[in-house]
Amino acid sequence: MATSLDALFRPRGIAVAGASNDPTKPGHQVLHNLLEAGYAGQMAVINPNASAVLGVTAYPDLASIPATVEMLILAVPAATTPAMAEAIRLRKLQRQDLRVVVAVAGGFAETHTEEGRAWQEQLAEACVSAGVRLVGPNCVGIIDNRNRVDTTFLTGVHRRSSGISLLSQSGAMGAWMALEWGALPVPVGLNKFVSLGNMAEVDMGEVLDYLGQDPTTRAIGLYVEGNPRARALMEAAARATLRKPVVVLKVGRTDQGSDAAKSHTGALAGADRIYDGAFRQYGLIRTTRVDDFAVTLSAFDRLPLPLGGRVAVLTNAGGPGVYALDALADHGLSLAQFSPATKASLRATLPPFASVGDPDGHVDMTGGVGPRQVAQAVAAALRDPGVDALFHIFIPTKFNSAEEMARELLSLLPGLKRNSLDKPLFPVLLSGHGVAQARKLLEENGIMTFGSPDQAAAALAAMARYTSARQKPARP
Amino acid sequence: MATSLDALFRPRGIAVAGASNDPTKPGHQVLHNLLEAGYAGQMAVINPNASAVLGVTAYPDLASIPATVEMLILAVPAATTPAMAEAIRLRKLQRQDLRVVVAVAGGFAETHTEEGRAWQEQLAEACVSAGVRLVGPNCVGIIDNRNRVDTTFLTGVHRRSSGISLLSQSGAMGAWMALEWGALPVPVGLNKFVSLGNMAEVDMGEVLDYLGQDPTTRAIGLYVEGNPRARALMEAAARATLRKPVVVLKVGRTDQGSDAAKSHTGALAGADRIYDGAFRQYGLIRTTRVDDFAVTLSAFDRLPLPLGGRVAVLTNAGGPGVYALDALADHGLSLAQFSPATKASLRATLPPFASVGDPDGHVDMTGGVGPRQVAQAVAAALRDPGVDALFHIFIPTKFNSAEEMARELLSLLPGLKRNSLDKPLFPVLLSGHGVAQARKLLEENGIMTFGSPDQAAAALAAMARYTSARQKPARP
């Protein structure tokens, strides 16, 4: 599918208006980010007072750039809008190449001044009449780690891509999440990041439709606040969720949060209940914590969906195992029931003092278990048709280094895959530095790992809810 | 106060039985840890097959060590117990120096074999009759970061001390927590770590009493499971909590967790309700998540107690501010009410588009606010007598670097302290790498920082509960 939003993520040629050699200017940071991201198309800077910025040739105006400019990034004061509007019209007339304007500059309608509103209208009008899409103004903009585009002025952006795309109504929330997730012990990268600011033209619903149809996006994260076009947005989310999971975070869940949201976004009191109803009706998955949000999206991206919520828990330490069972119960998840064959196989594999199936679905392998036995027990439990998902709680012991356990697991899992036992495995590796190497080894071999039973439980619960919602007739 | 447990934390002279030059042996790791911790007393190794291990002189037996041995660490097979029991008796007879045995070796009563039980009895009997305290067997042991003692075989122990001591009934849970907390972006160090294993002699109640009276311990973390001496332990906790906060984590909160705890620790079904009642009655603070546990203990250690639960929230970003209000409400905390003077002062300080007191106690300074204004607003809100605690939610923006904000804060806060505005400040700095330097700067200057509104809210809620419990008559 080709849409007019393609140029937002895959522009052939970008010009940055306002990029200067002064590193405190947002435009400087935007250009820096484009270069750091490794954007491979043609780049130009619009700056009448420089010949080049960060090695990119500068031109006095848009009209004089000889190369193709499909995307224009505006990092200039709002007061330049009349001139910019004219430049956009002219470029389109003379070169026909311009397809999208990303206005990261502020000073528009968000200032609630007449002047700001007028500039925003003028910019939108110029773009619409020229057939150019407008993102913003007052937006963080977009990052596309696959196509190596970054129009933002954020610092410390994690550059690895994934199957996760994040659409945030709030620039600050979006920035918090994208930057925080990229700094996790196992960083959560983003495929696309989109924050649209004032939404003078391109709105969230359209982008959500785009992400829903984007073949490289496997899971969508949506941060939403009170939204003037909420119905259209929810309908787009409902369409997207038929194709892939949409995990949503919305603040203002509580009375005092909702009071503040009202002043922040103009959301109506009680609006959260309406949103929450829509999330449920459309099969969107709601999370409440930013840390769970990241891990849940990552699990959707990287793990097969469970067929249900029956979870087996294997642990080599009693306390952490019970802790995990509590976390699962907090999220409404129940233990699987092992088949007699599985129990027999686990008992044959594990030391005699291991506790198998007490309660059913739970195995305390005890601290005396060795790495190979752990891997074999994981394999045996995964094979049980009554098990939809497996929690593998592990803490290194005197007899069982995390790396050795990881290597044993890696040697057994490919065989499992060939038997098409395609169900999610949650290796929860506990104790910080002591499991860092093992996590790295597993991650490098495509096995997702978890650092906390709480987050693993939140992720599995979300996946089980998505499975269950898909089994009901959808009502978009 | 001097007690017979002093030698556990401040031994003059340590001997390690079972330390060998084979790095896969637990005894090797124990000796390595003692050296890494920087233990300053005399050290000796008991190993008839080596002349030295890791540079420490080895002797064929306990009797032939010329130096003082107040602590003997047993990292030898349980089958050596008869010989060890005799050696303990002999040493006490000949030298009178031995005061405590820490038996990290396993193979005792926890194996549920007659042999294991007999060895444990024999070891305990030998120690008791010689007037030597016995920790363990089958224990992780103790770490004392102030006195540079580490009897454990854990790898990756964080060596910085703090006012937090952790007493864990489970070695695995204790190891998980101690190692995980030491690996956090802002590591949470421990003053003392104690895990007693089979508790053949020294039990948790006695250690809790010791920690309650230890002047360097400001907050106690307690991990407890079903415990045969639960009443004595709870009474010790009640005594301790009159002096300092005791934060408790207990698993088996849910039905399925409780079922598994039953098989793990022999706890009775329904025992969790009894424990929970005791926690409430005695004013202990219960947490359910390991991550909240760390931050809550750290807040108790480092921040002044709030006089109540009325919290003001200042934010430079709307969404994250509402997110924080939701988190506070989830923990039962309500917003403060600003005095008219505070509102006037905030309005005079902040840009005109800032939202002050909508709802009351909440200030959206907006992204346009500068670093000095942020610090001034924080100071103004802290001065309000109706504010018990302050959440300062911050995300770096184009106009407001985290470092500059931190520097402004540091320049204003000493003045506040002199006016004895001694109430807890929760700087919640969001977005990973982008605030790492600012957090470091604040932390180095003694200001505790937070990386998540959820954890800050959990910590403040715990502190407010402790304040409230102390205002009621205690019933130890």
PDB file of N, CA and C in Angstrom, chain B residues 111-172:
ATOM      1  N   THR B 111      17.988 -31.368  54.027  1.00  0.00           N
ATOM      2  CA  THR B 111      17.904 -32.525  53.120  1.00  0.00           C
ATOM      3  C   THR B 111      16.798 -33.487  53.557  1.00  0.00           C
ATOM      4  N   HIS B 112      16.251 -33.260  54.759  1.00  0.00           N
ATOM      5  CA  HIS B 112      15.223 -34.141  55.324  1.00  0.00           C
ATOM      6  C   HIS B 112      15.727 -35.579  55.457  1.00  0.00           C
ATOM      7  N   THR B 113      17.039 -35.753  55.632  1.00  0.00           N
ATOM      8  CA  THR B 113      17.585 -37.094  55.889  1.00  0.00           C
ATOM      9  C   THR B 113      17.960 -37.200  57.364  1.00  0.00           C
ATOM     10  N   GLU B 114      17.984 -38.429  57.868  1.00  0.00           N
ATOM     11  CA  GLU B 114      18.345 -38.643  59.269  1.00  0.00           C
ATOM     12  C   GLU B 114      19.768 -38.163  59.524  1.00  0.00           C
ATOM     13  N   GLU B 115      20.632 -38.502  58.576  1.00  0.00           N
ATOM     14  CA  GLU B 115      22.040 -38.121  58.651  1.00  0.00           C
ATOM     15  C   GLU B 115      22.204 -36.601  58.758  1.00  0.00           C
ATOM     16  N   GLY B 116      21.502 -35.895  57.858  1.00  0.00           N
ATOM     17  CA  GLY B 116      21.597 -34.429  57.833  1.00  0.00           C
ATOM     18  C   GLY B 116      21.128 -33.828  59.140  1.00  0.00           C
ATOM     19  N   ARG B 117      19.992 -34.350  59.636  1.00  0.00           N
ATOM     20  CA  ARG B 117      19.468 -33.842  60.913  1.00  0.00           C
ATOM     21  C   ARG B 117      20.460 -34.091  62.050  1.00  0.00           C
ATOM     22  N   ALA B 118      21.066 -35.272  62.043  1.00  0.00           N
ATOM     23  CA  ALA B 118      22.006 -35.621  63.114  1.00  0.00           C
ATOM     24  C   ALA B 118      23.227 -34.702  63.093  1.00  0.00           C
ATOM     25  N   TRP B 119      23.760 -34.455  61.914  1.00  0.00           N
ATOM     26  CA  TRP B 119      24.916 -33.553  61.815  1.00  0.00           C
ATOM     27  C   TRP B 119      24.565 -32.166  62.325  1.00  0.00           C
ATOM     28  N   GLN B 120      23.381 -31.695  61.944  1.00  0.00           N
ATOM     29  CA  GLN B 120      22.972 -30.359  62.392  1.00  0.00           C
ATOM     30  C   GLN B 120      22.900 -30.304  63.918  1.00  0.00           C
ATOM     31  N   GLU B 121      22.308 -31.358  64.522  1.00  0.00           N
ATOM     32  CA  GLU B 121      22.211 -31.400  65.987  1.00  0.00           C
ATOM     33  C   GLU B 121      23.596 -31.414  66.626  1.00  0.00           C
ATOM     34  N   GLN B 122      24.465 -32.213  66.019  1.00  0.00           N
ATOM     35  CA  GLN B 122      25.810 -32.343  66.574  1.00  0.00           C
ATOM     36  C   GLN B 122      26.565 -31.008  66.519  1.00  0.00           C
ATOM     37  N   LEU B 123      26.416 -30.324  65.404  1.00  0.00           N
ATOM     38  CA  LEU B 123      27.092 -29.032  65.243  1.00  0.00           C
ATOM     39  C   LEU B 123      26.548 -28.021  66.248  1.00  0.00           C
ATOM     40  N   ALA B 124      25.224 -27.975  66.364  1.00  0.00           N
ATOM     41  CA  ALA B 124      24.604 -27.022  67.290  1.00  0.00           C
ATOM     42  C   ALA B 124      25.013 -27.341  68.729  1.00  0.00           C
ATOM     43  N   GLU B 125      25.017 -28.626  69.055  1.00  0.00           N
ATOM     44  CA  GLU B 125      25.346 -29.032  70.422  1.00  0.00           C
ATOM     45  C   GLU B 125      26.782 -28.637  70.761  1.00  0.00           C
ATOM     46  N   ALA B 126      27.670 -28.857  69.806  1.00  0.00           N
ATOM     47  CA  ALA B 126      29.076 -28.509  70.032  1.00  0.00           C
ATOM     48  C   ALA B 126      29.228 -27.014  70.269  1.00  0.00           C
ATOM     49  N   CYS B 127      28.537 -26.216  69.468  1.00  0.00           N
ATOM     50  CA  CYS B 127      28.653 -24.758  69.599  1.00  0.00           C
ATOM     51  C   CYS B 127      28.055 -24.301  70.928  1.00  0.00           C
ATOM     52  N   VAL B 128      26.830 -24.757  71.209  1.00  0.00           N
ATOM     53  CA  VAL B 128      26.151 -24.301  72.426  1.00  0.00           C
ATOM     54  C   VAL B 128      26.974 -24.659  73.663  1.00  0.00           C
ATOM     55  N   SER B 129      27.484 -25.884  73.688  1.00  0.00           N
ATOM     56  CA  SER B 129      28.196 -26.294  74.898  1.00  0.00           C
ATOM     57  C   SER B 129      29.536 -25.573  75.018  1.00  0.00           C
ATOM     58  N   ALA B 130      30.049 -25.088  73.884  1.00  0.00           N
ATOM     59  CA  ALA B 130      31.304 -24.335  73.947  1.00  0.00           C
ATOM     60  C   ALA B 130      31.059 -22.836  74.134  1.00  0.00           C
ATOM     61  N   GLY B 131      29.779 -22.450  74.196  1.00  0.00           N
ATOM     62  CA  GLY B 131      29.470 -21.018  74.326  1.00  0.00           C
ATOM     63  C   GLY B 131      29.776 -20.246  73.060  1.00  0.00           C
ATOM     64  N   VAL B 132      29.663 -20.919  71.928  1.00  0.00           N
ATOM     65  CA  VAL B 132      29.908 -20.280  70.634  1.00  0.00           C
ATOM     66  C   VAL B 132      28.570 -20.156  69.912  1.00  0.00           C
ATOM     67  N   ARG B 133      28.314 -18.988  69.311  1.00  0.00           N
ATOM     68  CA  ARG B 133      27.061 -18.822  68.573  1.00  0.00           C
ATOM     69  C   ARG B 133      27.166 -19.527  67.229  1.00  0.00           C
ATOM     70  N   LEU B 134      26.031 -20.068  66.739  1.00  0.00           N
ATOM     71  CA  LEU B 134      26.024 -20.764  65.443  1.00  0.00           C
ATOM     72  C   LEU B 134      25.019 -20.107  64.512  1.00  0.00           C
ATOM     73  N   VAL B 135      25.486 -19.668  63.367  1.00  0.00           N
ATOM     74  CA  VAL B 135      24.617 -19.138  62.310  1.00  0.00           C
ATOM     75  C   VAL B 135      24.563 -20.180  61.212  1.00  0.00           C
ATOM     76  N   GLY B 136      23.353 -20.581  60.823  1.00  0.00           N
ATOM     77  CA  GLY B 136      23.180 -21.624  59.825  1.00  0.00           C
ATOM     78  C   GLY B 136      22.789 -22.911  60.495  1.00  0.00           C
ATOM     79  N   PRO B 137      23.159 -24.066  59.951  1.00  0.00           N
ATOM     80  CA  PRO B 137      23.900 -24.230  58.686  1.00  0.00           C
ATOM     81  C   PRO B 137      22.992 -23.957  57.477  1.00  0.00           C
ATOM     82  N   ASN B 138      23.571 -24.210  56.289  1.00  0.00           N
ATOM     83  CA  ASN B 138      22.837 -24.033  55.045  1.00  0.00           C
ATOM     84  C   ASN B 138      22.374 -22.593  54.887  1.00  0.00           C
ATOM     85  N   CYS B 139      23.251 -21.661  55.225  1.00  0.00           N
ATOM     86  CA  CYS B 139      22.838 -20.256  55.152  1.00  0.00           C
ATOM     87  C   CYS B 139      23.684 -19.512  54.122  1.00  0.00           C
ATOM     88  N   VAL B 140      23.167 -18.390  53.651  1.00  0.00           N
ATOM     89  CA  VAL B 140      23.974 -17.504  52.820  1.00  0.00           C
ATOM     90  C   VAL B 140      24.958 -16.759  53.711  1.00  0.00           C
ATOM     91  N   GLY B 141      24.507 -16.478  54.940  1.00  0.00           N
ATOM     92  CA  GLY B 141      25.406 -15.833  55.900  1.00  0.00           C
ATOM     93  C   GLY B 141      25.173 -14.350  56.010  1.00  0.00           C
ATOM     94  N   ILE B 142      26.229 -13.625  56.312  1.00  0.00           N
ATOM     95  CA  ILE B 142      26.044 -12.203  56.559  1.00  0.00           C
ATOM     96  C   ILE B 142      27.028 -11.374  55.737  1.00  0.00           C
ATOM     97  N   ILE B 143      26.568 -10.161  55.454  1.00  0.00           N
ATOM     98  CA  ILE B 143      27.435  -9.130  54.879  1.00  0.00           C
ATOM     99  C   ILE B 143      27.302  -7.922  55.788  1.00  0.00           C
ATOM    100  N   ASP B 144      28.412  -7.322  56.141  1.00  0.00           N
ATOM    101  CA  ASP B 144      28.378  -6.069  56.880  1.00  0.00           C
ATOM    102  C   ASP B 144      29.292  -5.110  56.132  1.00  0.00           C
ATOM    103  N   ASN B 145      28.690  -4.215  55.382  1.00  0.00           N
ATOM    104  CA  ASN B 145      29.488  -3.328  54.530  1.00  0.00           C
ATOM    105  C   ASN B 145      30.224  -2.250  55.318  1.00  0.00           C
ATOM    106  N   ARG B 146      29.752  -1.956  56.536  1.00  0.00           N
ATOM    107  CA  ARG B 146      30.465  -0.973  57.361  1.00  0.00           C
ATOM    108  C   ARG B 146      31.727  -1.598  57.933  1.00  0.00           C
ATOM    109  N   ASN B 147      31.591  -2.836  58.410  1.00  0.00           N
ATOM    110  CA  ASN B 147      32.727  -3.500  59.045  1.00  0.00           C
ATOM    111  C   ASN B 147      33.515  -4.372  58.073  1.00  0.00           C
ATOM    112  N   ARG B 148      33.124  -4.337  56.788  1.00  0.00           N
ATOM    113  CA  ARG B 148      33.868  -5.024  55.742  1.00  0.00           C
ATOM    114  C   ARG B 148      33.973  -6.532  55.977  1.00  0.00           C
ATOM    115  N   VAL B 149      32.848  -7.092  56.362  1.00  0.00           N
ATOM    116  CA  VAL B 149      32.772  -8.537  56.537  1.00  0.00           C
ATOM    117  C   VAL B 149      31.800  -9.093  55.501  1.00  0.00           C
ATOM    118  N   ASP B 150      32.122 -10.224  54.909  1.00  0.00           N
ATOM    119  CA  ASP B 150      31.225 -10.884  53.959  1.00  0.00           C
ATOM    120  C   ASP B 150      31.486 -12.382  54.055  1.00  0.00           C
ATOM    121  N   THR B 151      30.577 -13.112  54.659  1.00  0.00           N
ATOM    122  CA  THR B 151      30.770 -14.555  54.802  1.00  0.00           C
ATOM    123  C   THR B 151      30.074 -15.317  53.676  1.00  0.00           C
ATOM    124  N   THR B 152      29.496 -14.610  52.690  1.00  0.00           N
ATOM    125  CA  THR B 152      28.683 -15.269  51.674  1.00  0.00           C
ATOM    126  C   THR B 152      29.522 -15.712  50.482  1.00  0.00           C
ATOM    127  N   PHE B 153      28.915 -16.575  49.670  1.00  0.00           N
ATOM    128  CA  PHE B 153      29.543 -16.979  48.414  1.00  0.00           C
ATOM    129  C   PHE B 153      28.820 -16.336  47.237  1.00  0.00           C
ATOM    130  N   LEU B 154      28.122 -15.208  47.495  1.00  0.00           N
ATOM    131  CA  LEU B 154      27.432 -14.500  46.417  1.00  0.00           C
ATOM    132  C   LEU B 154      28.450 -13.789  45.531  1.00  0.00           C
ATOM    133  N   THR B 155      28.144 -13.680  44.248  1.00  0.00           N
ATOM    134  CA  THR B 155      29.046 -12.923  43.383  1.00  0.00           C
ATOM    135  C   THR B 155      28.376 -11.612  42.985  1.00  0.00           C
ATOM    136  N   GLY B 156      29.155 -10.568  42.900  1.00  0.00           N
ATOM    137  CA  GLY B 156      28.638  -9.270  42.469  1.00  0.00           C
ATOM    138  C   GLY B 156      27.995  -8.470  43.586  1.00  0.00           C
ATOM    139  N   VAL B 157      28.445  -8.681  44.815  1.00  0.00           N
ATOM    140  CA  VAL B 157      27.893  -7.933  45.949  1.00  0.00           C
ATOM    141  C   VAL B 157      28.298  -6.461  45.842  1.00  0.00           C
ATOM    142  N   HIS B 158      27.305  -5.584  46.041  1.00  0.00           N
ATOM    143  CA  HIS B 158      27.567  -4.146  46.040  1.00  0.00           C
ATOM    144  C   HIS B 158      28.142  -3.772  47.400  1.00  0.00           C
ATOM    145  N   ARG B 159      29.256  -3.043  47.407  1.00  0.00           N
ATOM    146  CA  ARG B 159      30.018  -2.867  48.651  1.00  0.00           C
ATOM    147  C   ARG B 159      29.733  -1.568  49.396  1.00  0.00           C
ATOM    148  N   ARG B 160      28.842  -0.729  48.867  1.00  0.00           N
ATOM    149  CA  ARG B 160      28.608   0.533  49.587  1.00  0.00           C
ATOM    150  C   ARG B 160      27.595   0.334  50.696  1.00  0.00           C
ATOM    151  N   SER B 161      27.834   0.932  51.811  1.00  0.00           N
ATOM    152  CA  SER B 161      26.936   0.793  52.946  1.00  0.00           C
ATOM    153  C   SER B 161      25.817   1.830  52.874  1.00  0.00           C
ATOM    154  N   SER B 162      24.884   1.724  53.770  1.00  0.00           N
ATOM    155  CA  SER B 162      23.767   2.661  53.876  1.00  0.00           C
ATOM    156  C   SER B 162      23.177   2.476  55.264  1.00  0.00           C
ATOM    157  N   GLY B 163      22.021   3.037  55.496  1.00  0.00           N
ATOM    158  CA  GLY B 163      21.352   2.832  56.776  1.00  0.00           C
ATOM    159  C   GLY B 163      20.365   1.679  56.739  1.00  0.00           C
ATOM    160  N   ILE B 164      20.367   0.912  55.622  1.00  0.00           N
ATOM    161  CA  ILE B 164      19.407  -0.172  55.453  1.00  0.00           C
ATOM    162  C   ILE B 164      20.043  -1.506  55.831  1.00  0.00           C
ATOM    163  N   SER B 165      19.381  -2.263  56.703  1.00  0.00           N
ATOM    164  CA  SER B 165      19.796  -3.645  56.935  1.00  0.00           C
ATOM    165  C   SER B 165      18.666  -4.575  56.512  1.00  0.00           C
ATOM    166  N   LEU B 166      19.054  -5.690  55.900  1.00  0.00           N
ATOM    167  CA  LEU B 166      18.070  -6.623  55.348  1.00  0.00           C
ATOM    168  C   LEU B 166      18.225  -7.978  56.020  1.00  0.00           C
ATOM    169  N   LEU B 167      17.128  -8.464  56.570  1.00  0.00           N
ATOM    170  CA  LEU B 167      17.109  -9.779  57.213  1.00  0.00           C
ATOM    171  C   LEU B 167      16.156 -10.649  56.413  1.00  0.00           C
ATOM    172  N   SER B 168      16.684 -11.703  55.819  1.00  0.00           N
ATOM    173  CA  SER B 168      15.868 -12.515  54.919  1.00  0.00           C
ATOM    174  C   SER B 168      15.790 -13.945  55.402  1.00  0.00           C
ATOM    175  N   GLN B 169      14.575 -14.448  55.498  1.00  0.00           N
ATOM    176  CA  GLN B 169      14.429 -15.849  55.907  1.00  0.00           C
ATOM    177  C   GLN B 169      14.861 -16.793  54.800  1.00  0.00           C
ATOM    178  N   SER B 170      14.752 -16.343  53.539  1.00  0.00           N
ATOM    179  CA  SER B 170      15.138 -17.182  52.404  1.00  0.00           C
ATOM    180  C   SER B 170      16.456 -16.684  51.834  1.00  0.00           C
ATOM    181  N   GLY B 171      17.395 -17.586  51.666  1.00  0.00           N
ATOM    182  CA  GLY B 171      18.665 -17.208  51.070  1.00  0.00           C
ATOM    183  C   GLY B 171      18.494 -16.710  49.652  1.00  0.00           C
ATOM    184  N   ALA B 172      17.652 -17.397  48.877  1.00  0.00           N
ATOM    185  CA  ALA B 172      17.464 -17.023  47.479  1.00  0.00           C
ATOM    186  C   ALA B 172      16.804 -15.652  47.358  1.00  0.00           C
TER     187      ALA B 172
END
